[in-house]
CSV table of C-alpha atoms and ligand atoms in Angstrom, one decimal:
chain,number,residue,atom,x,y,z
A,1,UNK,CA,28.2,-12.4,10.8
A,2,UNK,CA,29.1,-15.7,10.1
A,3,UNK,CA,28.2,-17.8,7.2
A,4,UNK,CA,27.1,-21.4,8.4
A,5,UNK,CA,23.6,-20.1,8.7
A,6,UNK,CA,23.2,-20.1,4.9
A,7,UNK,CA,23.2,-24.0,4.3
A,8,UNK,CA,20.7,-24.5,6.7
A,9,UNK,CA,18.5,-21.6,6.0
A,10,UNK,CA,18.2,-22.6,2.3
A,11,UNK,CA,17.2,-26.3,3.6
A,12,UNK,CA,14.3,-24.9,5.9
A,13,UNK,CA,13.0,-22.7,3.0
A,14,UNK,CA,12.7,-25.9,1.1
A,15,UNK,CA,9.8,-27.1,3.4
A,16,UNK,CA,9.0,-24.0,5.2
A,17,UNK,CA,8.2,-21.8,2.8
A,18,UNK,CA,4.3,-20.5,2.1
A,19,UNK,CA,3.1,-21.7,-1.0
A,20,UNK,CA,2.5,-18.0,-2.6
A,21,UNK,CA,1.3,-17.1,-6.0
A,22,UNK,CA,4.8,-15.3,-7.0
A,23,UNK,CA,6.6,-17.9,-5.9
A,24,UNK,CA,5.5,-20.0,-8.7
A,25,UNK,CA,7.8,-17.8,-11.5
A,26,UNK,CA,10.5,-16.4,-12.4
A,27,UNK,CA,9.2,-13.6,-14.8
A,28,UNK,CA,10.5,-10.6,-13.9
A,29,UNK,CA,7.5,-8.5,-14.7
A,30,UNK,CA,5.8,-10.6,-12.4
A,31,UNK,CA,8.1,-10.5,-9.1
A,32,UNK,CA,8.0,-6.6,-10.0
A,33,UNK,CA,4.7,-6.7,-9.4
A,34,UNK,CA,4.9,-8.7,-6.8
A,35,UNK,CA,7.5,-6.6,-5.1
A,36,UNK,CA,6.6,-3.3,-5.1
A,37,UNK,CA,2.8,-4.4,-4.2
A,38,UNK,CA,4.1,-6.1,-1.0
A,39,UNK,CA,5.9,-3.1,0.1
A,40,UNK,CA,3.9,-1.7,2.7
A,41,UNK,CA,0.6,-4.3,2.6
A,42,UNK,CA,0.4,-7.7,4.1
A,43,UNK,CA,0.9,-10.9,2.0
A,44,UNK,CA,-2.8,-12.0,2.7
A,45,UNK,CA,-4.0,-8.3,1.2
A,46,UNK,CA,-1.5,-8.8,-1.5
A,47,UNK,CA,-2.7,-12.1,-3.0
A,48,UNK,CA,-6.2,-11.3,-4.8
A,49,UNK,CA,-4.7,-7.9,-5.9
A,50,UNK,CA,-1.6,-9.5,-7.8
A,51,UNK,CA,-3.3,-12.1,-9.4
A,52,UNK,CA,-5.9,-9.6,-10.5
A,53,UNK,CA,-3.5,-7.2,-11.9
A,54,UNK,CA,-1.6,-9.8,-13.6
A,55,UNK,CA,-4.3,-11.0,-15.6
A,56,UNK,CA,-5.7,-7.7,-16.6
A,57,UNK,CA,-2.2,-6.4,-17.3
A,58,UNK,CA,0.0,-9.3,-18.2
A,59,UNK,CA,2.9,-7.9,-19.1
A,60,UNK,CA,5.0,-4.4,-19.3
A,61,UNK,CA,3.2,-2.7,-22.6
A,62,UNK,CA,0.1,-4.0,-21.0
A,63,UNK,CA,1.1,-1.8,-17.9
A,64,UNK,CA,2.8,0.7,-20.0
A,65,UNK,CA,-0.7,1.6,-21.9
A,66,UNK,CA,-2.9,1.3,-19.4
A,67,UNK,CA,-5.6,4.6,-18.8
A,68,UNK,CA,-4.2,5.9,-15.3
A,69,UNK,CA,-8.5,5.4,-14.2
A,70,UNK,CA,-7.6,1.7,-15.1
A,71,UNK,CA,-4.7,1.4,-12.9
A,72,UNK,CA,-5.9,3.0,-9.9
A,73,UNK,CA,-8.9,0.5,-9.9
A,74,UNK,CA,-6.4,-2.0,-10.2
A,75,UNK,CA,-5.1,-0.5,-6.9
A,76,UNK,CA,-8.0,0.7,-5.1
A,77,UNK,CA,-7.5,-0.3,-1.3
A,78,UNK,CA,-4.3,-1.4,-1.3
A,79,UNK,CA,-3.0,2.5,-0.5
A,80,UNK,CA,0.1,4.0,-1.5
A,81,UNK,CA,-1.1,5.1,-4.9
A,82,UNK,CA,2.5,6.2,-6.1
A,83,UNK,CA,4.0,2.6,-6.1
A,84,UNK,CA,1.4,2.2,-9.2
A,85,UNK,CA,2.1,5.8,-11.0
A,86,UNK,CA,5.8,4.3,-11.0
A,87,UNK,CA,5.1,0.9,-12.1
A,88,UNK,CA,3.3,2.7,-14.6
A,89,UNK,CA,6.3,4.8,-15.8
A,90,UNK,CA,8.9,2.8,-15.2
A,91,UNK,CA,7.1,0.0,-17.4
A,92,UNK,CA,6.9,3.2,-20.2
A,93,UNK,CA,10.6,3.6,-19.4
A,94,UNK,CA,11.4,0.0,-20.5
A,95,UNK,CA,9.5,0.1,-23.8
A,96,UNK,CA,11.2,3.3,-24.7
A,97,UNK,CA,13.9,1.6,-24.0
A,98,UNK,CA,13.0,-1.0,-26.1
A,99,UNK,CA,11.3,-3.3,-24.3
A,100,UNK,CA,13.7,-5.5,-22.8
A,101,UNK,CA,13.1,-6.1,-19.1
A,102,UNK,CA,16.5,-4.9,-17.3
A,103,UNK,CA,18.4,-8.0,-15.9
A,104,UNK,CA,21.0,-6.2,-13.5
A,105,UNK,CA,20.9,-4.4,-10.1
A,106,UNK,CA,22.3,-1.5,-11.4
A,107,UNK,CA,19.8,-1.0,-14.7
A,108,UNK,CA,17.0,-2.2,-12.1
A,109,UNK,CA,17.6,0.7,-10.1
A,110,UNK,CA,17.5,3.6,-13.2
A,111,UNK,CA,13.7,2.6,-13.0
A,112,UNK,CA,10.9,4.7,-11.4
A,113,UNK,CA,10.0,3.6,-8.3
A,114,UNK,CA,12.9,1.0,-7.9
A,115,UNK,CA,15.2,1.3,-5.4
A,116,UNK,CA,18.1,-1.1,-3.5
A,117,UNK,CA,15.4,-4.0,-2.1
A,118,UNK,CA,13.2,-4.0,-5.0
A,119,UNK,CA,16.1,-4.1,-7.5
A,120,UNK,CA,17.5,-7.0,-5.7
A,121,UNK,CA,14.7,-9.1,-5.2
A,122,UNK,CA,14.1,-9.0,-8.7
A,123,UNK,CA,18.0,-9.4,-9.7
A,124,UNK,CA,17.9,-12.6,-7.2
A,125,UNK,CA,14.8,-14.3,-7.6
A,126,UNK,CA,14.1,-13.2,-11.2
A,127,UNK,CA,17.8,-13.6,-13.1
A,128,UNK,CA,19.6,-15.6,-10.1
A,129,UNK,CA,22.3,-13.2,-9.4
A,130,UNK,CA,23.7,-12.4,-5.9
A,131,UNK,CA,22.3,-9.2,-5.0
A,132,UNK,CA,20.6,-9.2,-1.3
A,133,UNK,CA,17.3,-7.2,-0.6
A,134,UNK,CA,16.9,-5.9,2.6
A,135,UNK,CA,14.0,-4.6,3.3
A,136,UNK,CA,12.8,-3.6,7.4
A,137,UNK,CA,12.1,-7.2,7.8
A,138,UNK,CA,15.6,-8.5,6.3
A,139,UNK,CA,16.9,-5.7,8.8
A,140,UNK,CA,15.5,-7.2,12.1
A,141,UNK,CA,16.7,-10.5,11.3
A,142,UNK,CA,20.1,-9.1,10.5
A,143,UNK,CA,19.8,-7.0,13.6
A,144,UNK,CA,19.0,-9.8,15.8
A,145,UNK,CA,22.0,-12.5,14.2
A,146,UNK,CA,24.5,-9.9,15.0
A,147,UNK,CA,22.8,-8.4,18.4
A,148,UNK,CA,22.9,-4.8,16.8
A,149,UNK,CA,23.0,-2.7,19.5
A,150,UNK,CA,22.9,0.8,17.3
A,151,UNK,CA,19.4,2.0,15.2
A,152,UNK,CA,18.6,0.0,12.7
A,153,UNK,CA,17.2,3.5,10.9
A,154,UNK,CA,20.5,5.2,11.1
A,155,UNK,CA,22.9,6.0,7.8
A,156,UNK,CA,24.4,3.4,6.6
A,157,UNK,CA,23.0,0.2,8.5
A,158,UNK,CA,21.2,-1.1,5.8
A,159,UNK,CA,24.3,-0.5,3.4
A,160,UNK,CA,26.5,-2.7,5.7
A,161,UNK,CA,23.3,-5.4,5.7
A,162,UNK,CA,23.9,-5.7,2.2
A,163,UNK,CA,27.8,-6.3,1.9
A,164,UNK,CA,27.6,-8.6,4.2
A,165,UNK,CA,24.6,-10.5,3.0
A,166,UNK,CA,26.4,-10.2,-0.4
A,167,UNK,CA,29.2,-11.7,1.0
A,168,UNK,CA,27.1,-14.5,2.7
A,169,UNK,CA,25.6,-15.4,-1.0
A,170,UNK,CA,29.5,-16.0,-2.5
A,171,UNK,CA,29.4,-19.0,-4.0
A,172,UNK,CA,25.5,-19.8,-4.1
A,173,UNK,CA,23.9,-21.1,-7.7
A,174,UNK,CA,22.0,-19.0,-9.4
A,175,UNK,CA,18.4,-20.8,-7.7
A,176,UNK,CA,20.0,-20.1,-4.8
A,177,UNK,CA,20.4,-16.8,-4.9
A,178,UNK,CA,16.9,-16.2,-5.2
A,179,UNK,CA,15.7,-18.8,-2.8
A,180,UNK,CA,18.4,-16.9,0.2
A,181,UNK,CA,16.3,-13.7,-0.7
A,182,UNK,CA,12.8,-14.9,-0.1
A,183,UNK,CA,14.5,-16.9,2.7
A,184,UNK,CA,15.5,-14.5,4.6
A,185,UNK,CA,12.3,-12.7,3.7
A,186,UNK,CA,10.4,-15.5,4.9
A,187,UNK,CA,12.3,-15.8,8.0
A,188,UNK,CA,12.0,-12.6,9.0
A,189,UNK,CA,8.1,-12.8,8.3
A,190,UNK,CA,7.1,-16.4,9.6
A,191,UNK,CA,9.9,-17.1,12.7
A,192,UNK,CA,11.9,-14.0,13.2
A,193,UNK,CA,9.2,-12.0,14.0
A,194,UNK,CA,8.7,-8.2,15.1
A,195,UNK,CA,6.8,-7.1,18.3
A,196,UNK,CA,7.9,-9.5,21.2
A,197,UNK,CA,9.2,-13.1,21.1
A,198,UNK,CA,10.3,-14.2,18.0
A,199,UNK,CA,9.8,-17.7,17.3
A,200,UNK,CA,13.5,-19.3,17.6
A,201,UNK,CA,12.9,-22.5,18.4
A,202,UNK,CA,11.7,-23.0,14.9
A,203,UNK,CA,14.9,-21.0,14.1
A,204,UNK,CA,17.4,-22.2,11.1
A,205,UNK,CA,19.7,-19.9,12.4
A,206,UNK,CA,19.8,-20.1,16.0
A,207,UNK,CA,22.9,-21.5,16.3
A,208,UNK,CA,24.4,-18.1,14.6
A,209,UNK,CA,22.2,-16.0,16.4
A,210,UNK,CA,24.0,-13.3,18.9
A,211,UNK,CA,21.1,-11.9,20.1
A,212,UNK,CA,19.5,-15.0,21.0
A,213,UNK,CA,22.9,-16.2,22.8
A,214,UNK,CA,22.6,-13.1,24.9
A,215,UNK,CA,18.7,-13.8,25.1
A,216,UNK,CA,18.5,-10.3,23.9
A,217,UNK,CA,16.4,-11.1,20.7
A,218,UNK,CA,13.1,-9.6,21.7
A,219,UNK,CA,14.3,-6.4,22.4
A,220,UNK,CA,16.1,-6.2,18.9
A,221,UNK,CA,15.6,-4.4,16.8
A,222,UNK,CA,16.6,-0.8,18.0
A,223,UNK,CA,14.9,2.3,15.9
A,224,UNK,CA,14.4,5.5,16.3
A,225,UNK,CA,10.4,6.1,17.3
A,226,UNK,CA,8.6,7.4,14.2
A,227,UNK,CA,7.9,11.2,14.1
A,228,UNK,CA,4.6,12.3,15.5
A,229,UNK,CA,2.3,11.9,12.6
A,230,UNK,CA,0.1,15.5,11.5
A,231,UNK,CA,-3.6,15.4,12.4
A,232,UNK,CA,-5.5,16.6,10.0
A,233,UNK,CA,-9.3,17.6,10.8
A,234,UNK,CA,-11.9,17.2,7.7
A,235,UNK,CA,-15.8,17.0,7.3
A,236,UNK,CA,-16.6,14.6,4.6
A,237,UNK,CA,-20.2,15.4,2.8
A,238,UNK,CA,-22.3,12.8,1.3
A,239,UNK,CA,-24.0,14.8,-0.7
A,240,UNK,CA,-27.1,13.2,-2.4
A,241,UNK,CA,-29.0,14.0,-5.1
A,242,UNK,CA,-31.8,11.0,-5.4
A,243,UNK,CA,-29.9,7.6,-5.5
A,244,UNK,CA,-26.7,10.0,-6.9
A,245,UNK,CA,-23.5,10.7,-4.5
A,246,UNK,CA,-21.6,13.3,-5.2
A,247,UNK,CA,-17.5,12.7,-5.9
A,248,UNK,CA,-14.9,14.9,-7.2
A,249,UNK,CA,-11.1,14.3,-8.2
A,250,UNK,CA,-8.5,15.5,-6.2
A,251,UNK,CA,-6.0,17.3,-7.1
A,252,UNK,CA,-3.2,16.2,-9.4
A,253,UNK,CA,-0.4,16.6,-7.0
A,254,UNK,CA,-0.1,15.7,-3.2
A,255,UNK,CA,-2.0,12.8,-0.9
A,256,UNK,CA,-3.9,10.8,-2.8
A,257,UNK,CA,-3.2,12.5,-6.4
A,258,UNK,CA,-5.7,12.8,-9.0
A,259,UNK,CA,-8.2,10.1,-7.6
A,260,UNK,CA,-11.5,10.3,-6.4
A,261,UNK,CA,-13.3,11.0,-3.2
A,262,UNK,CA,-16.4,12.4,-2.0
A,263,UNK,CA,-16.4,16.4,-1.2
A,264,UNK,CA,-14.8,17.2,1.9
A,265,UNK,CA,-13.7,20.3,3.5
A,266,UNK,CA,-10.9,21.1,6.5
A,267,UNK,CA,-12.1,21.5,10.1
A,268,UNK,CA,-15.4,20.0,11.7
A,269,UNK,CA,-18.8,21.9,10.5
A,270,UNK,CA,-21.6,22.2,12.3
A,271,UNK,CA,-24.8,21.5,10.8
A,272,UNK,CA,-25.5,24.8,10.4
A,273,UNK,CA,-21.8,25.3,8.4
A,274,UNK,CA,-22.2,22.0,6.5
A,275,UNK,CA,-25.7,23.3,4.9
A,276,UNK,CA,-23.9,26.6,4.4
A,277,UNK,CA,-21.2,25.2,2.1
A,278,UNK,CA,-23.6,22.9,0.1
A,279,UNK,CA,-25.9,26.0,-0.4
A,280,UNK,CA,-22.4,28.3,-1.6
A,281,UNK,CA,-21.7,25.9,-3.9
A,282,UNK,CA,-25.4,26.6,-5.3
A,283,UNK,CA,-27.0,23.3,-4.3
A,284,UNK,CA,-30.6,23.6,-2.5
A,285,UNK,CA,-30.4,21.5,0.7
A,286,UNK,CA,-33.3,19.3,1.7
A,287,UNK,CA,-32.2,17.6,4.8
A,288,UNK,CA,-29.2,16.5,6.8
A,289,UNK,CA,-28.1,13.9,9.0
A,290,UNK,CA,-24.7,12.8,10.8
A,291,UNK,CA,-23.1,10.2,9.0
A,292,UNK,CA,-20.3,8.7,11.5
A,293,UNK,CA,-17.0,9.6,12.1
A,294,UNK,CA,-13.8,7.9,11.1
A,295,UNK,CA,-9.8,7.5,11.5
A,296,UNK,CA,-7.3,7.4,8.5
A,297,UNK,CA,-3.5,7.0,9.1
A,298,UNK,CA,-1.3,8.1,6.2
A,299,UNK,CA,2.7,7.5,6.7
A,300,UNK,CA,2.9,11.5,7.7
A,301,UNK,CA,-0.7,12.4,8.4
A,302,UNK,CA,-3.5,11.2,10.4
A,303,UNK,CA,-7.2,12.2,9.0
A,304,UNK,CA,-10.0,12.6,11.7
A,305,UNK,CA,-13.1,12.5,10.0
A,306,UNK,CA,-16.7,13.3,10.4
A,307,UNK,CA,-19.6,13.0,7.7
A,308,UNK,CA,-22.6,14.3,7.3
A,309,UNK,CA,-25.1,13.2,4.0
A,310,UNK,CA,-26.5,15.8,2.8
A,311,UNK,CA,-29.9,15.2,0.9
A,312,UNK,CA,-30.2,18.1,-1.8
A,313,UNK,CA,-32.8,19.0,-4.6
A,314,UNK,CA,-32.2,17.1,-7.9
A,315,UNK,CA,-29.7,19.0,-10.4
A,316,UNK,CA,-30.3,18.4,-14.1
A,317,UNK,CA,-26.8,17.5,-15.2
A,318,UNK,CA,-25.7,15.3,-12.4
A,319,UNK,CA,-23.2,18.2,-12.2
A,320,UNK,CA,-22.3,20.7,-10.0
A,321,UNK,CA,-22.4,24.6,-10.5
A,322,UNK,CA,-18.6,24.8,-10.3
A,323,UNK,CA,-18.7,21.6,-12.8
A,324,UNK,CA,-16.1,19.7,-10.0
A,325,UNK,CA,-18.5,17.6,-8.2
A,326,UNK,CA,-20.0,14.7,-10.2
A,327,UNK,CA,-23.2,13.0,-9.2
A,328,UNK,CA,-22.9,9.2,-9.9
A,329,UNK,CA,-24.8,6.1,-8.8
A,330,UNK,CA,-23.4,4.0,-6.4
A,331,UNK,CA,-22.4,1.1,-8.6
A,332,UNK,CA,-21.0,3.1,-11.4
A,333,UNK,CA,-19.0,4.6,-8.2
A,334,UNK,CA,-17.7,0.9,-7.6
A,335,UNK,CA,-17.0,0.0,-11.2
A,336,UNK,CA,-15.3,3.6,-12.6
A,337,UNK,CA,-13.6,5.5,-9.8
A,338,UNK,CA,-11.5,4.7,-7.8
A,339,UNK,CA,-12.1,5.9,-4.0
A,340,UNK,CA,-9.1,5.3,-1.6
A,341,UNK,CA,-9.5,2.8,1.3
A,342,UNK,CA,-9.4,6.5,3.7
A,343,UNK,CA,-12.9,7.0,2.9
A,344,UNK,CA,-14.6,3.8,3.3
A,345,UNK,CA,-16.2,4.3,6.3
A,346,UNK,CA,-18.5,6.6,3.9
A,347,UNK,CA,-18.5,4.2,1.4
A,348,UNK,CA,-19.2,1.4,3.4
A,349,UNK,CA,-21.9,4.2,4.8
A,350,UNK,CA,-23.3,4.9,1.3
A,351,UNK,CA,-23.7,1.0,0.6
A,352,UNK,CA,-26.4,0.5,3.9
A,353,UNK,CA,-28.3,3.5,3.0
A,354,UNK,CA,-29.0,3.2,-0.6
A,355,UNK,CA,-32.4,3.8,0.1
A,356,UNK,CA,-33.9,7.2,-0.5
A,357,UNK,CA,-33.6,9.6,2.6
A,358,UNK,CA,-37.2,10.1,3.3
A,359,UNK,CA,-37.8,6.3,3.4
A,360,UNK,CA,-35.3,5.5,5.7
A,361,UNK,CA,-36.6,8.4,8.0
A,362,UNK,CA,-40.2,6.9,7.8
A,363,UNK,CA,-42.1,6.8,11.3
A,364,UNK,CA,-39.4,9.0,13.3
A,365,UNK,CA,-41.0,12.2,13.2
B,401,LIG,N1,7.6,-9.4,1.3
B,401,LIG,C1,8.4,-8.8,0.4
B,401,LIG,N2,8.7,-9.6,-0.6
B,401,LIG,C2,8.1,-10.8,-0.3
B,401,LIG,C3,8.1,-12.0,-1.0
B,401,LIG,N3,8.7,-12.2,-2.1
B,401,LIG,N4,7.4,-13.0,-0.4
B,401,LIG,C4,6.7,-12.8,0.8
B,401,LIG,N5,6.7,-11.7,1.4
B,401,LIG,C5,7.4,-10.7,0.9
């Protein structure tokens, strides 16, 4: 790869660049954030969630003793609960550490959750140094400059990508550093684009380009095709008691850990099945009714969904015989648990039918 592109690259960043709420610091707690929010989520979905979490958790013992319930509200919809169990620990790991926020790549990476982009993003555009982050975006566009025949996804690409990126940086100041990183971020997010013509007539580096010389750039990059995803079949009961739904925390280790979500069982039920479980788990039905179905893709599994609610005879506690499912009102739903974006089709279903069962069914026989 040559390195004439990197002059004119850092020039069109200049007055290219979006004007984006992390781009207005260098804290490093902040770009963290930042970061490891926009990994996997879109920059428009990332906005309102970052400024959001940054005020309610300013800085790393903020983070560091913040209630796990807290945090996942903090999160709800943006998916990928992990990233936030790690921020989590990795912000405990720098208190017990003393508090210091790590400045290099290599103390970056000893942190929960970090690994080679996020560490040098934050090394870069944080503390100025000249470590390259090259995240599936950076890749394409370092695909396409050097017409990269091979998959992009195979050992040891991404390494290369790195040395030479690093080499490209010798010699940049430390602003610089940080403004190549987000440059070739933003190149690779605004001009360079995936999925069919990328836009290089608006291209700082199309002069370097090898793909485009060969006119090969849209079909660049190579990867392998993702693995079949695993469909996984579930009912999903909206169980109501009165204006109450029922909920109940999953389990501590898997999809999804430890948040909430409304009872839901493998397979499709019938009606007849549905009522069966509801009455097992000691609950009196009163009346069912389809509730839509729904899609979910996970990065391994695919949920096909169908719901039922389920109206059922008041209980005393709000509590279920088993004592796992919790019977809460809607809004106290919305403020205190958190209920992953895979089940808001029943949410969003729960919202338009707040009103009691029998009312709704008035004048339809
Ligand atoms: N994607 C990953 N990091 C980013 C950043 N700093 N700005 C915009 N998009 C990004």
């Amino acid at each position: 790869m040559q390195d004439a592109f990197v002059k004119p690259l850092l020039e069109w960043y200049q007055t290219a660049k979006r004007d984006l709420p992390w781009r207005h610091t260098k804290d490093p707690y902040s770009i963290w954030i930042s970061e490891i929010m926009l990994q996997q989520t879109r920059v428009e979905a990332v906005k309102g969630y970052y400024t959001r979490f940054l005020a309610a958790l300013p800085d790393v013992r903020a983070l560091a003793g913040c209630p796990e319930d807290v945090l996942m509200k903090l999160w709800e919809g943006l998916g990928y609960y992990s990233r936030a169990r790690n921020l989590k620990r990795a912000a405990g790991q720098i208190i017990a550490d003393g508090g210091h926020f790590p400045e290099t790549r290599e103390e970056l990476l000893k942190l929960k959750g970090i690994g080679p982009y996020t560490a040098g993003a934050i090394a870069a555009i944080a503390f100025g140094q000249p470590t390259p982050a090259v995240d599936g975006n950076v890749l394409r566009v370092y695909a396409r400059m050097n017409a990269m025949k091979e998959n992009v996804l195979a050992p040891g690409v991404r390494k290369r990508a790195e040395e030479e990126l690093g080499r490209a940086m010798q010699g940049l100041t430390a602003s610089e550093n940080g403004d190549f990183v987000q440059a070739m971020i933003e190149l690779g997010a605004i001009v360079c684009v995936p999925n069919g013509e990328p836009l290089c007539g608006r291209c700082p580096a199309a002069d370097d380009c090898e793909a485009l010389r060969l006119g090969i750039q849209a079909e660049l990059p190579l990867r392998k095709k993702d693995t079949k995803r695993r469909i996984e079949k579930l009912t999903v009961l909206l169980v109501r008691d009165g204006s109450r739904t029922a909920i109940r925390r999953r389990a501590e280790k898997g999809l999804l850990a430890g948040l909430f979500e409304f009872p839901n069982v493998p397979g499709y039920l019938d009606r007849e099945a549905a009522v069966r479980y509801i009455e097992e788990q000691g609950i009196e039905v009163l009346r069912i009714r389809e509730a839509g179905e729904a899609k979910h893709l996970f990065s391994h599994v695919e949920w096909h969904m169908s719901g039922y609610e389920i109206r059922v005879a008041p209980l005393d506690e709000g509590i279920s015989e088993s004592g796992q499912w919790l019977f809460v009102e809607n809004d106290e739903i919305e403020k205190r648990f958190a209920i992953p974006s895979a089940f808001s089709t029943y949410a969003d279903y729960l919202a338009l039918h707040t009103a009691p069962f029998a009312q709704n069914c008035k004048g339809k026989g």
